[in-house]
C-alpha cells in the first residue's frame, strides 16, 4: 500500500516538473523547468493549496535515494575517455580547486554574516531593556 | 519486447549495485566509498566487459534519470518545512551563495586562461557548481559542450562530498548554516545529499543554496561568459 502511495506522490511531483518545463518552453525562461516546478510547489505548499500529506512520502523516498538518480548521467563519462589524458587531468584539477575555493568562500562568508547577525540580535535584546529610541 | 526486458534488467541491475554499495558505505563510512562513486565505477567496468555502449545502457537508465526532475521539485518540501529559518537568515544565505558563484566562475576562468585551455571547454566548465539539469541548459546557452559539463558537475559534486568535510574543518566552517551553504553552492545536489548527514537544518540550507545558486547562476553565467570573449 505504501508503495502505491509513493508512486502516486512521485507522479504529482513529476507533474510539477512537467508544468515547469512547459512554462520554461512557453516563455523562454532562463531558469530550468524543474526549478520552476519546485518554486510552484513551494508556493502551493505555502498557500496551503497542496496539503503536505499529498507529497510527503514521495519526497522522502526521492530524497533518500537521490544519489542513485545521478548514476545514469555519471556513466556518460564513458563517452569521454579524453578526460583521462594529460589535458583532461588538468581540467579535473582546475574543477577540484575551483570547487574548493567556492566551498570555502561560500561557507566562510555565510558563517561570518550569521555570527555578526547573532551578535547584533543579542545587542538589540540588551539595549531594549535600557532605551526605547529608534 | 526484448528491449523492454533489457531496460528492466538495466534498471534492476543499477539498483542492485547501488544497494550493495550503500551497505558497504554504511558499514565503513569511508569518504571514497560514497555509493555514487563506487556504483559508477563498478557499472563502467561491467558495461566495458559486456561491451554495452552508453546509449544502450540509457534505454533503461533514462527511467532512473527522468526522476531527477521530480527530485528537484521535491526539494521544495525541506525548504517549506524550514521556511521560517530561511527567511530569518536570508542575508547570509544570499551573500554566501553569491560569493560562492562569483569566486567559482572567476577561478575557473583564471586557471583555464593561465593554462591555455580553449574557450569551449572553459564555457563547459563555468556552470560546474550548478545542479545537473540547470548546468546542462546553462552550458548550452553559453556555447559549451553539455555532456562535458555533466562530467565537471559530477567532479564538483564529488570534490565537495569527498574532500569537503575535512576541508571545512580546516577552515573552521563549523556552523550548520555555513556547512549547508558551502555544500549547496559548491556541490549542488550531491553535496545536498551529503549534507543530510549533518541534520535537517544543514540539509535545507544546502537545498536552499543549491536552488538559489541555480537561479542566480543561470543569470550570472552569461555575464561571466561575456568576460571571456573580451
mmCIF file of C-alpha atoms in Angstrom:
data_model
loop_
_atom_site.group_PDB
_atom_site.id
_atom_site.type_symbol
_atom_site.label_atom_id
_atom_site.label_comp_id
_atom_site.label_asym_id
_atom_site.label_seq_id
_atom_site.Cartn_x
_atom_site.Cartn_y
_atom_site.Cartn_z
ATOM 1 C CA UNK A 1 0.000 0.000 0.000
ATOM 2 C CA UNK A 2 2.793 2.337 0.921
ATOM 3 C CA UNK A 3 4.467 1.729 -2.425
ATOM 4 C CA UNK A 4 1.323 2.792 -4.272
ATOM 5 C CA UNK A 5 1.201 5.999 -2.217
ATOM 6 C CA UNK A 6 4.847 6.717 -3.025
ATOM 7 C CA UNK A 7 4.376 6.101 -6.752
ATOM 8 C CA UNK A 8 1.278 8.274 -6.821
ATOM 9 C CA UNK A 9 3.050 11.085 -4.969
ATOM 10 C CA UNK A 10 6.065 10.911 -7.266
ATOM 11 C CA UNK A 11 3.609 11.292 -10.151
ATOM 12 C CA UNK A 12 2.370 14.521 -8.520
ATOM 13 C CA UNK A 13 5.973 15.782 -8.252
ATOM 14 C CA UNK A 14 6.533 14.739 -11.849
ATOM 15 C CA UNK A 15 3.522 16.789 -12.899
ATOM 16 C CA UNK A 16 5.058 19.880 -11.292
ATOM 17 C CA UNK A 17 8.299 19.297 -13.126
ATOM 18 C CA UNK A 18 6.323 18.833 -16.348
ATOM 19 C CA UNK A 19 4.365 22.075 -15.855
ATOM 20 C CA UNK A 20 7.675 23.820 -15.112
ATOM 21 C CA UNK A 21 9.111 22.563 -18.392
ATOM 22 C CA UNK A 22 6.052 23.702 -20.312
ATOM 23 C CA UNK A 23 6.314 27.190 -18.767
ATOM 24 C CA UNK A 24 10.051 27.210 -19.496
ATOM 25 C CA UNK A 25 9.462 26.489 -23.182
ATOM 26 C CA UNK A 26 6.452 28.747 -23.473
ATOM 27 C CA UNK A 27 8.099 31.885 -22.089
ATOM 28 C CA UNK A 28 11.691 31.045 -22.998
ATOM 29 C CA UNK A 29 12.783 31.460 -19.383
ATOM 30 C CA UNK A 30 16.473 31.177 -18.420
ATOM 31 C CA UNK A 31 15.531 29.168 -15.302
ATOM 32 C CA UNK A 32 15.163 25.391 -15.947
ATOM 33 C CA UNK A 33 11.759 23.693 -15.797
ATOM 34 C CA UNK A 34 12.405 21.571 -12.708
ATOM 35 C CA UNK A 35 13.376 24.652 -10.696
ATOM 36 C CA UNK A 36 10.204 26.427 -11.847
ATOM 37 C CA UNK A 37 8.246 23.333 -10.774
ATOM 38 C CA UNK A 38 9.935 23.459 -7.384
ATOM 39 C CA UNK A 39 9.045 27.131 -6.914
ATOM 40 C CA UNK A 40 5.438 26.339 -7.905
ATOM 41 C CA UNK A 41 5.246 23.533 -5.347
ATOM 42 C CA UNK A 42 6.740 25.839 -2.723
ATOM 43 C CA UNK A 43 4.042 28.415 -3.451
ATOM 44 C CA UNK A 44 1.386 25.691 -3.393
ATOM 45 C CA UNK A 45 2.558 24.433 -0.009
ATOM 46 C CA UNK A 46 2.848 27.928 1.468
ATOM 47 C CA UNK A 47 -0.644 28.924 0.354
ATOM 48 C CA UNK A 48 -1.965 25.562 1.640
ATOM 49 C CA UNK A 49 -3.306 24.720 -1.816
ATOM 50 C CA UNK A 50 -1.369 21.462 -1.677
ATOM 51 C CA UNK A 51 -1.530 19.640 1.661
ATOM 52 C CA UNK A 52 1.801 18.333 2.917
ATOM 53 C CA UNK A 53 0.466 14.781 3.194
ATOM 54 C CA UNK A 54 -0.060 14.684 -0.600
ATOM 55 C CA UNK A 55 3.675 14.721 -1.268
ATOM 56 C CA UNK A 56 5.430 13.820 1.986
ATOM 57 C CA UNK A 57 6.034 10.117 1.285
ATOM 58 C CA UNK A 58 7.135 10.707 -2.310
ATOM 59 C CA UNK A 59 9.556 13.445 -1.268
ATOM 60 C CA UNK A 60 11.031 11.289 1.482
ATOM 61 C CA UNK A 61 11.584 8.440 -0.950
ATOM 62 C CA UNK A 62 13.193 10.555 -3.700
ATOM 63 C CA UNK A 63 15.497 12.454 -1.353
ATOM 64 C CA UNK A 64 16.559 9.268 0.415
ATOM 65 C CA UNK A 65 17.743 7.722 -2.849
ATOM 66 C CA UNK A 66 18.777 10.996 -4.517
ATOM 67 C CA UNK A 67 22.306 9.867 -5.288
ATOM 68 C CA UNK A 68 21.017 6.812 -7.216
ATOM 69 C CA UNK A 69 19.378 9.179 -9.693
ATOM 70 C CA UNK A 70 22.743 10.637 -10.756
ATOM 71 C CA UNK A 71 24.252 7.344 -11.802
ATOM 72 C CA UNK A 72 22.957 7.247 -15.400
ATOM 73 C CA UNK A 73 24.338 10.775 -16.014
ATOM 74 C CA UNK A 74 27.622 9.809 -14.346
ATOM 75 C CA UNK A 75 28.117 6.906 -16.711
ATOM 76 C CA UNK A 76 28.230 9.476 -19.532
ATOM 77 C CA UNK A 77 31.893 9.760 -18.610
ATOM 78 C CA UNK A 78 32.357 6.545 -20.640
ATOM 79 C CA UNK A 79 31.928 8.519 -23.842
ATOM 80 C CA UNK A 80 34.716 10.943 -22.938
ATOM 81 C CA UNK A 81 37.880 8.914 -22.441
ATOM 82 C CA UNK A 82 39.845 12.079 -23.357
ATOM 83 C CA UNK A 83 39.390 13.193 -19.742
ATOM 84 C CA UNK A 84 41.997 10.592 -18.861
ATOM 85 C CA UNK A 85 44.637 12.364 -20.976
ATOM 86 C CA UNK A 86 47.067 14.978 -19.629
ATOM 87 C CA UNK A 87 44.944 17.909 -20.747
ATOM 88 C CA UNK A 88 41.882 16.173 -19.338
ATOM 89 C CA UNK A 89 43.512 15.755 -15.963
ATOM 90 C CA UNK A 90 44.348 19.482 -15.969
ATOM 91 C CA UNK A 91 40.634 20.215 -16.364
ATOM 92 C CA UNK A 92 39.850 17.870 -13.498
ATOM 93 C CA UNK A 93 42.414 19.615 -11.268
ATOM 94 C CA UNK A 94 41.015 23.062 -12.140
ATOM 95 C CA UNK A 95 37.489 21.875 -11.332
ATOM 96 C CA UNK A 96 38.565 20.406 -7.990
ATOM 97 C CA UNK A 97 40.496 23.507 -6.890
ATOM 98 C CA UNK A 98 37.799 25.895 -8.054
ATOM 99 C CA UNK A 99 35.149 23.859 -6.220
ATOM 100 C CA UNK A 100 37.163 24.084 -3.005
ATOM 101 C CA UNK A 101 37.506 27.841 -3.459
ATOM 102 C CA UNK A 102 33.739 28.086 -3.971
ATOM 103 C CA UNK A 103 33.090 25.987 -0.910
ATOM 104 C CA UNK A 104 35.450 27.967 1.304
ATOM 105 C CA UNK A 105 34.199 31.345 0.079
ATOM 106 C CA UNK A 106 30.505 30.489 0.422
ATOM 107 C CA UNK A 107 30.940 28.805 3.796
ATOM 108 C CA UNK A 108 33.170 31.444 5.393
ATOM 109 C CA UNK A 109 31.110 34.339 4.078
ATOM 110 C CA UNK A 110 27.775 32.977 5.297
ATOM 111 C CA UNK A 111 29.197 31.876 8.638
ATOM 112 C CA UNK A 112 30.734 35.321 9.181
ATOM 113 C CA UNK A 113 27.440 37.081 8.418
ATOM 114 C CA UNK A 114 25.493 34.597 10.555
ATOM 115 C CA UNK A 115 27.718 35.266 13.566
ATOM 116 C CA UNK A 116 27.537 39.029 13.021
ATOM 117 C CA UNK A 117 23.760 38.902 12.842
ATOM 118 C CA UNK A 118 23.562 36.825 16.012
ATOM 119 C CA UNK A 119 25.759 39.349 17.831
ATOM 120 C CA UNK A 120 23.589 42.207 16.620
ATOM 121 C CA UNK A 121 20.410 40.471 17.747
ATOM 122 C CA UNK A 122 21.891 39.896 21.192
ATOM 123 C CA UNK A 123 22.895 43.538 21.412
ATOM 124 C CA UNK A 124 19.425 44.618 20.373
ATOM 125 C CA UNK A 125 17.929 42.460 23.074
ATOM 126 C CA UNK A 126 20.207 44.091 25.671
ATOM 127 C CA UNK A 127 19.626 47.648 24.547
ATOM 128 C CA UNK A 128 15.848 47.204 24.513
ATOM 129 C CA UNK A 129 15.971 46.989 28.276
ATOM 130 C CA UNK A 130 17.501 50.427 28.556
ATOM 131 C CA UNK A 131 16.032 52.626 25.881
ATOM 132 C CA UNK A 132 13.112 52.960 23.555
ATOM 133 C CA UNK A 133 14.912 55.043 20.992
ATOM 134 C CA UNK A 134 14.557 54.255 17.263
ATOM 135 C CA UNK B 1 9.778 -6.992 -26.011
ATOM 136 C CA UNK B 2 13.464 -7.811 -25.817
ATOM 137 C CA UNK B 3 14.265 -4.161 -25.394
ATOM 138 C CA UNK B 4 11.801 -3.809 -22.523
ATOM 139 C CA UNK B 5 13.385 -6.812 -20.841
ATOM 140 C CA UNK B 6 16.836 -5.280 -21.317
ATOM 141 C CA UNK B 7 15.644 -1.951 -19.903
ATOM 142 C CA UNK B 8 14.227 -3.656 -16.820
ATOM 143 C CA UNK B 9 17.462 -5.607 -16.346
ATOM 144 C CA UNK B 10 19.474 -2.377 -16.554
ATOM 145 C CA UNK B 11 17.233 -0.647 -14.010
ATOM 146 C CA UNK B 12 17.245 -3.550 -11.552
ATOM 147 C CA UNK B 13 20.971 -4.088 -12.062
ATOM 148 C CA UNK B 14 21.754 -0.436 -11.326
ATOM 149 C CA UNK B 15 19.580 -0.505 -8.207
ATOM 150 C CA UNK B 16 21.121 -3.776 -7.033
ATOM 151 C CA UNK B 17 24.705 -2.481 -7.347
ATOM 152 C CA UNK B 18 23.669 0.762 -5.646
ATOM 153 C CA UNK B 19 22.010 -1.046 -2.725
ATOM 154 C CA UNK B 20 25.083 -3.234 -2.243
ATOM 155 C CA UNK B 21 27.416 -0.237 -2.357
ATOM 156 C CA UNK B 22 25.173 1.610 0.065
ATOM 157 C CA UNK B 23 25.506 -1.284 2.525
ATOM 158 C CA UNK B 24 29.268 -1.165 2.118
ATOM 159 C CA UNK B 25 29.278 2.577 2.805
ATOM 160 C CA UNK B 26 27.056 2.273 5.873
ATOM 161 C CA UNK B 27 29.417 -0.408 7.162
ATOM 162 C CA UNK B 28 32.682 1.518 6.695
ATOM 163 C CA UNK B 29 31.666 5.193 6.116
ATOM 164 C CA UNK B 30 34.952 5.927 4.370
ATOM 165 C CA UNK B 31 34.603 9.058 2.164
ATOM 166 C CA UNK B 32 35.915 7.385 -1.002
ATOM 167 C CA UNK B 33 33.231 4.715 -0.665
ATOM 168 C CA UNK B 34 30.274 7.059 -1.289
ATOM 169 C CA UNK B 35 27.753 4.893 -3.174
ATOM 170 C CA UNK B 36 27.531 7.134 -6.277
ATOM 171 C CA UNK B 37 31.253 6.835 -6.902
ATOM 172 C CA UNK B 38 31.603 3.107 -6.245
ATOM 173 C CA UNK B 39 28.409 2.265 -8.167
ATOM 174 C CA UNK B 40 29.578 4.330 -11.158
ATOM 175 C CA UNK B 41 32.987 2.646 -11.234
ATOM 176 C CA UNK B 42 31.516 -0.839 -10.951
ATOM 177 C CA UNK B 43 28.921 -0.170 -13.656
ATOM 178 C CA UNK B 44 31.535 1.284 -16.030
ATOM 179 C CA UNK B 45 33.656 -1.835 -15.551
ATOM 180 C CA UNK B 46 30.623 -4.098 -16.060
ATOM 181 C CA UNK B 47 29.494 -2.266 -19.208
ATOM 182 C CA UNK B 48 33.012 -2.375 -20.679
ATOM 183 C CA UNK B 49 33.378 -6.079 -20.004
ATOM 184 C CA UNK B 50 29.958 -6.830 -21.505
ATOM 185 C CA UNK B 51 30.590 -4.439 -24.453
ATOM 186 C CA UNK B 52 27.413 -2.482 -23.781
ATOM 187 C CA UNK B 53 27.672 1.099 -25.114
ATOM 188 C CA UNK B 54 26.343 4.002 -23.049
ATOM 189 C CA UNK B 55 23.460 4.624 -25.455
ATOM 190 C CA UNK B 56 22.176 1.062 -24.903
ATOM 191 C CA UNK B 57 22.518 1.419 -21.136
ATOM 192 C CA UNK B 58 20.425 4.585 -21.300
ATOM 193 C CA UNK B 59 17.467 2.623 -22.771
ATOM 194 C CA UNK B 60 16.888 1.595 -19.167
ATOM 195 C CA UNK B 61 18.992 4.264 -17.485
ATOM 196 C CA UNK B 62 16.812 7.102 -18.770
ATOM 197 C CA UNK B 63 13.989 5.916 -16.492
ATOM 198 C CA UNK B 64 16.143 6.472 -13.436
ATOM 199 C CA UNK B 65 17.500 9.679 -14.972
ATOM 200 C CA UNK B 66 13.969 11.018 -15.575
ATOM 201 C CA UNK B 67 13.338 11.004 -11.809
ATOM 202 C CA UNK B 68 15.838 13.874 -11.442
ATOM 203 C CA UNK B 69 13.138 16.382 -12.444
ATOM 204 C CA UNK B 70 10.678 15.327 -9.689
ATOM 205 C CA UNK B 71 13.628 15.070 -7.268
ATOM 206 C CA UNK B 72 14.487 18.736 -7.849
ATOM 207 C CA UNK B 73 10.792 19.569 -7.329
ATOM 208 C CA UNK B 74 10.846 17.514 -4.108
ATOM 209 C CA UNK B 75 13.422 19.908 -2.645
ATOM 210 C CA UNK B 76 10.562 22.359 -2.142
ATOM 211 C CA UNK B 77 9.454 20.317 0.867
ATOM 212 C CA UNK B 78 12.546 20.692 3.118
ATOM 213 C CA UNK B 79 12.558 24.331 2.038
ATOM 214 C CA UNK B 80 8.923 24.729 3.084
ATOM 215 C CA UNK B 81 9.479 22.976 6.396
ATOM 216 C CA UNK B 82 12.349 25.299 7.279
ATOM 217 C CA UNK B 83 10.848 28.445 5.760
ATOM 218 C CA UNK B 84 10.932 30.468 8.984
ATOM 219 C CA UNK B 85 14.640 29.876 9.492
ATOM 220 C CA UNK B 86 15.321 30.508 5.811
ATOM 221 C CA UNK B 87 13.527 33.844 5.946
ATOM 222 C CA UNK B 88 15.341 34.928 9.096
ATOM 223 C CA UNK B 89 18.775 34.084 7.615
ATOM 224 C CA UNK B 90 18.111 35.381 4.115
ATOM 225 C CA UNK B 91 21.056 37.794 4.189
ATOM 226 C CA UNK B 92 23.896 35.338 4.987
ATOM 227 C CA UNK B 93 22.321 32.842 2.563
ATOM 228 C CA UNK B 94 22.155 35.217 -0.398
ATOM 229 C CA UNK B 95 25.620 36.670 0.232
ATOM 230 C CA UNK B 96 27.190 33.246 0.727
ATOM 231 C CA UNK B 97 25.693 31.847 -2.459
ATOM 232 C CA UNK B 98 26.580 34.935 -4.477
ATOM 233 C CA UNK B 99 30.199 34.997 -3.299
ATOM 234 C CA UNK B 100 30.467 31.257 -3.974
ATOM 235 C CA UNK B 101 29.139 31.612 -7.508
ATOM 236 C CA UNK B 102 31.405 34.514 -8.409
ATOM 237 C CA UNK B 103 34.593 33.032 -6.932
ATOM 238 C CA UNK B 104 33.795 29.681 -8.546
ATOM 239 C CA UNK B 105 33.333 31.075 -12.028
ATOM 240 C CA UNK B 106 36.177 33.596 -11.878
ATOM 241 C CA UNK B 107 38.631 30.998 -10.560
ATOM 242 C CA UNK B 108 37.787 28.627 -13.427
ATOM 243 C CA UNK B 109 38.317 31.465 -15.841
ATOM 244 C CA UNK B 110 41.699 32.479 -14.382
ATOM 245 C CA UNK B 111 43.150 28.961 -14.082
ATOM 246 C CA UNK B 112 41.959 27.970 -17.526
ATOM 247 C CA UNK B 113 43.364 31.144 -19.087
ATOM 248 C CA UNK B 114 46.750 30.683 -17.420
ATOM 249 C CA UNK B 115 46.923 27.062 -18.571
ATOM 250 C CA UNK B 116 45.764 27.921 -22.084
ATOM 251 C CA UNK B 117 42.556 25.851 -22.134
ATOM 252 C CA UNK B 118 40.360 26.578 -25.143
ATOM 253 C CA UNK B 119 37.225 28.604 -24.915
ATOM 254 C CA UNK B 120 34.540 25.963 -25.462
ATOM 255 C CA UNK B 121 35.998 23.900 -22.635
ATOM 256 C CA UNK B 122 36.072 26.921 -20.309
ATOM 257 C CA UNK B 123 32.441 27.598 -21.174
ATOM 258 C CA UNK B 124 31.600 23.955 -20.421
ATOM 259 C CA UNK B 125 33.289 24.270 -17.023
ATOM 260 C CA UNK B 126 31.639 27.514 -15.904
ATOM 261 C CA UNK B 127 28.309 26.039 -14.692
ATOM 262 C CA UNK B 128 30.044 23.200 -12.765
ATOM 263 C CA UNK B 129 28.635 24.124 -9.365
ATOM 264 C CA UNK B 130 25.014 24.202 -10.566
ATOM 265 C CA UNK B 131 22.690 21.224 -10.325
ATOM 266 C CA UNK B 132 22.905 18.937 -13.412
ATOM 267 C CA UNK B 133 19.614 19.798 -15.159
ATOM 268 C CA UNK B 134 20.379 23.514 -14.764
ATOM 269 C CA UNK B 135 24.053 23.222 -15.654
ATOM 270 C CA UNK B 136 23.190 21.431 -18.899
ATOM 271 C CA UNK B 137 20.935 24.230 -20.034
ATOM 272 C CA UNK B 138 23.334 26.975 -18.954
ATOM 273 C CA UNK B 139 26.190 25.247 -20.799
ATOM 274 C CA UNK B 140 24.095 25.119 -23.952
ATOM 275 C CA UNK B 141 23.174 28.787 -23.681
ATOM 276 C CA UNK B 142 26.844 29.749 -23.173
ATOM 277 C CA UNK B 143 28.059 27.673 -26.113
ATOM 278 C CA UNK B 144 29.787 24.924 -24.150
ATOM 279 C CA UNK B 145 29.577 21.137 -24.634
ATOM 280 C CA UNK B 146 26.711 19.869 -22.407
ATOM 281 C CA UNK B 147 27.939 16.232 -21.872
ATOM 282 C CA UNK B 148 31.332 17.611 -20.832
ATOM 283 C CA UNK B 149 29.534 19.911 -18.406
ATOM 284 C CA UNK B 150 27.824 16.904 -16.775
ATOM 285 C CA UNK B 151 31.236 15.489 -16.012
ATOM 286 C CA UNK B 152 32.543 18.728 -14.484
ATOM 287 C CA UNK B 153 29.339 18.983 -12.469
ATOM 288 C CA UNK B 154 29.957 15.486 -11.162
ATOM 289 C CA UNK B 155 33.591 16.250 -10.325
ATOM 290 C CA UNK B 156 32.473 19.366 -8.439
ATOM 291 C CA UNK B 157 29.933 17.224 -6.603
ATOM 292 C CA UNK B 158 32.462 14.599 -5.617
ATOM 293 C CA UNK B 159 35.037 17.157 -4.559
ATOM 294 C CA UNK B 160 32.517 18.515 -2.096
ATOM 295 C CA UNK B 161 31.412 15.110 -0.852
ATOM 296 C CA UNK B 162 34.878 13.582 -0.511
ATOM 297 C CA UNK B 163 37.197 16.492 0.341
ATOM 298 C CA UNK B 164 34.548 18.907 1.642
ATOM 299 C CA UNK B 165 34.104 17.733 5.244
ATOM 300 C CA UNK B 166 37.844 17.722 6.064
ATOM 301 C CA UNK B 167 38.433 20.950 4.136
ATOM 302 C CA UNK B 168 35.688 22.793 6.018
ATOM 303 C CA UNK B 169 37.021 21.573 9.327
ATOM 304 C CA UNK B 170 40.386 23.033 8.307
ATOM 305 C CA UNK B 171 38.810 26.402 7.505
ATOM 306 C CA UNK B 172 36.785 26.266 10.741
ATOM 307 C CA UNK B 173 33.468 26.349 8.932
ATOM 308 C CA UNK B 174 31.581 24.658 11.734
ATOM 309 C CA UNK B 175 28.147 26.261 11.883
ATOM 310 C CA UNK B 176 25.315 24.204 10.386
ATOM 311 C CA UNK B 177 24.389 27.192 8.257
ATOM 312 C CA UNK B 178 27.893 27.697 6.867
ATOM 313 C CA UNK B 179 28.307 23.998 6.067
ATOM 314 C CA UNK B 180 24.930 23.761 4.364
ATOM 315 C CA UNK B 181 25.541 26.814 2.210
ATOM 316 C CA UNK B 182 29.037 25.635 1.303
ATOM 317 C CA UNK B 183 27.751 22.185 0.279
ATOM 318 C CA UNK B 184 24.825 23.563 -1.699
ATOM 319 C CA UNK B 185 26.667 26.285 -3.576
ATOM 320 C CA UNK B 186 29.797 24.274 -4.421
ATOM 321 C CA UNK B 187 28.453 20.749 -4.846
ATOM 322 C CA UNK B 188 24.753 21.118 -5.768
ATOM 323 C CA UNK B 189 22.552 18.036 -5.226
ATOM 324 C CA UNK B 190 25.411 15.636 -4.449
ATOM 325 C CA UNK B 191 26.558 17.972 -1.698
ATOM 326 C CA UNK B 192 22.960 18.367 -0.575
ATOM 327 C CA UNK B 193 22.583 14.584 -0.315
ATOM 328 C CA UNK B 194 25.785 14.508 1.759
ATOM 329 C CA UNK B 195 24.657 17.408 3.934
ATOM 330 C CA UNK B 196 21.739 15.272 5.150
ATOM 331 C CA UNK B 197 24.324 13.535 7.347
ATOM 332 C CA UNK B 198 24.617 16.769 9.348
ATOM 333 C CA UNK B 199 20.918 17.074 10.138
ATOM 334 C CA UNK B 200 17.799 18.595 8.684
ATOM 335 C CA UNK B 201 18.833 22.229 9.137
ATOM 336 C CA UNK B 202 22.055 21.737 7.177
ATOM 337 C CA UNK B 203 20.107 19.805 4.538
ATOM 338 C CA UNK B 204 17.626 22.597 4.000
ATOM 339 C CA UNK B 205 20.350 25.269 3.996
ATOM 340 C CA UNK B 206 22.104 23.212 1.348
ATOM 341 C CA UNK B 207 18.979 22.795 -0.764
ATOM 342 C CA UNK B 208 18.179 26.495 -0.450
ATOM 343 C CA UNK B 209 21.650 27.451 -1.634
ATOM 344 C CA UNK B 210 21.597 24.869 -4.409
ATOM 345 C CA UNK B 211 18.329 26.299 -5.675
ATOM 346 C CA UNK B 212 19.433 29.879 -5.332
ATOM 347 C CA UNK B 213 22.727 29.040 -6.990
ATOM 348 C CA UNK B 214 20.851 27.507 -9.924
ATOM 349 C CA UNK B 215 18.646 30.563 -10.339
ATOM 350 C CA UNK B 216 21.438 33.141 -9.911
ATOM 351 C CA UNK B 217 23.881 31.015 -11.919
ATOM 352 C CA UNK B 218 21.644 30.973 -14.969
ATOM 353 C CA UNK B 219 21.695 34.777 -14.837
ATOM 354 C CA UNK B 220 25.368 35.375 -13.912
ATOM 355 C CA UNK B 221 26.738 32.654 -16.234
ATOM 356 C CA UNK B 222 26.162 34.615 -19.446
ATOM 357 C CA UNK B 223 27.777 37.733 -17.902
ATOM 358 C CA UNK B 224 30.947 35.841 -16.977
ATOM 359 C CA UNK B 225 30.963 34.187 -20.399
ATOM 360 C CA UNK B 226 30.846 37.625 -21.955
ATOM 361 C CA UNK B 227 34.017 38.498 -19.989
ATOM 362 C CA UNK B 228 35.803 35.591 -21.704
ATOM 363 C CA UNK B 229 35.172 36.955 -25.153
ATOM 364 C CA UNK B 230 36.588 40.313 -24.131
#
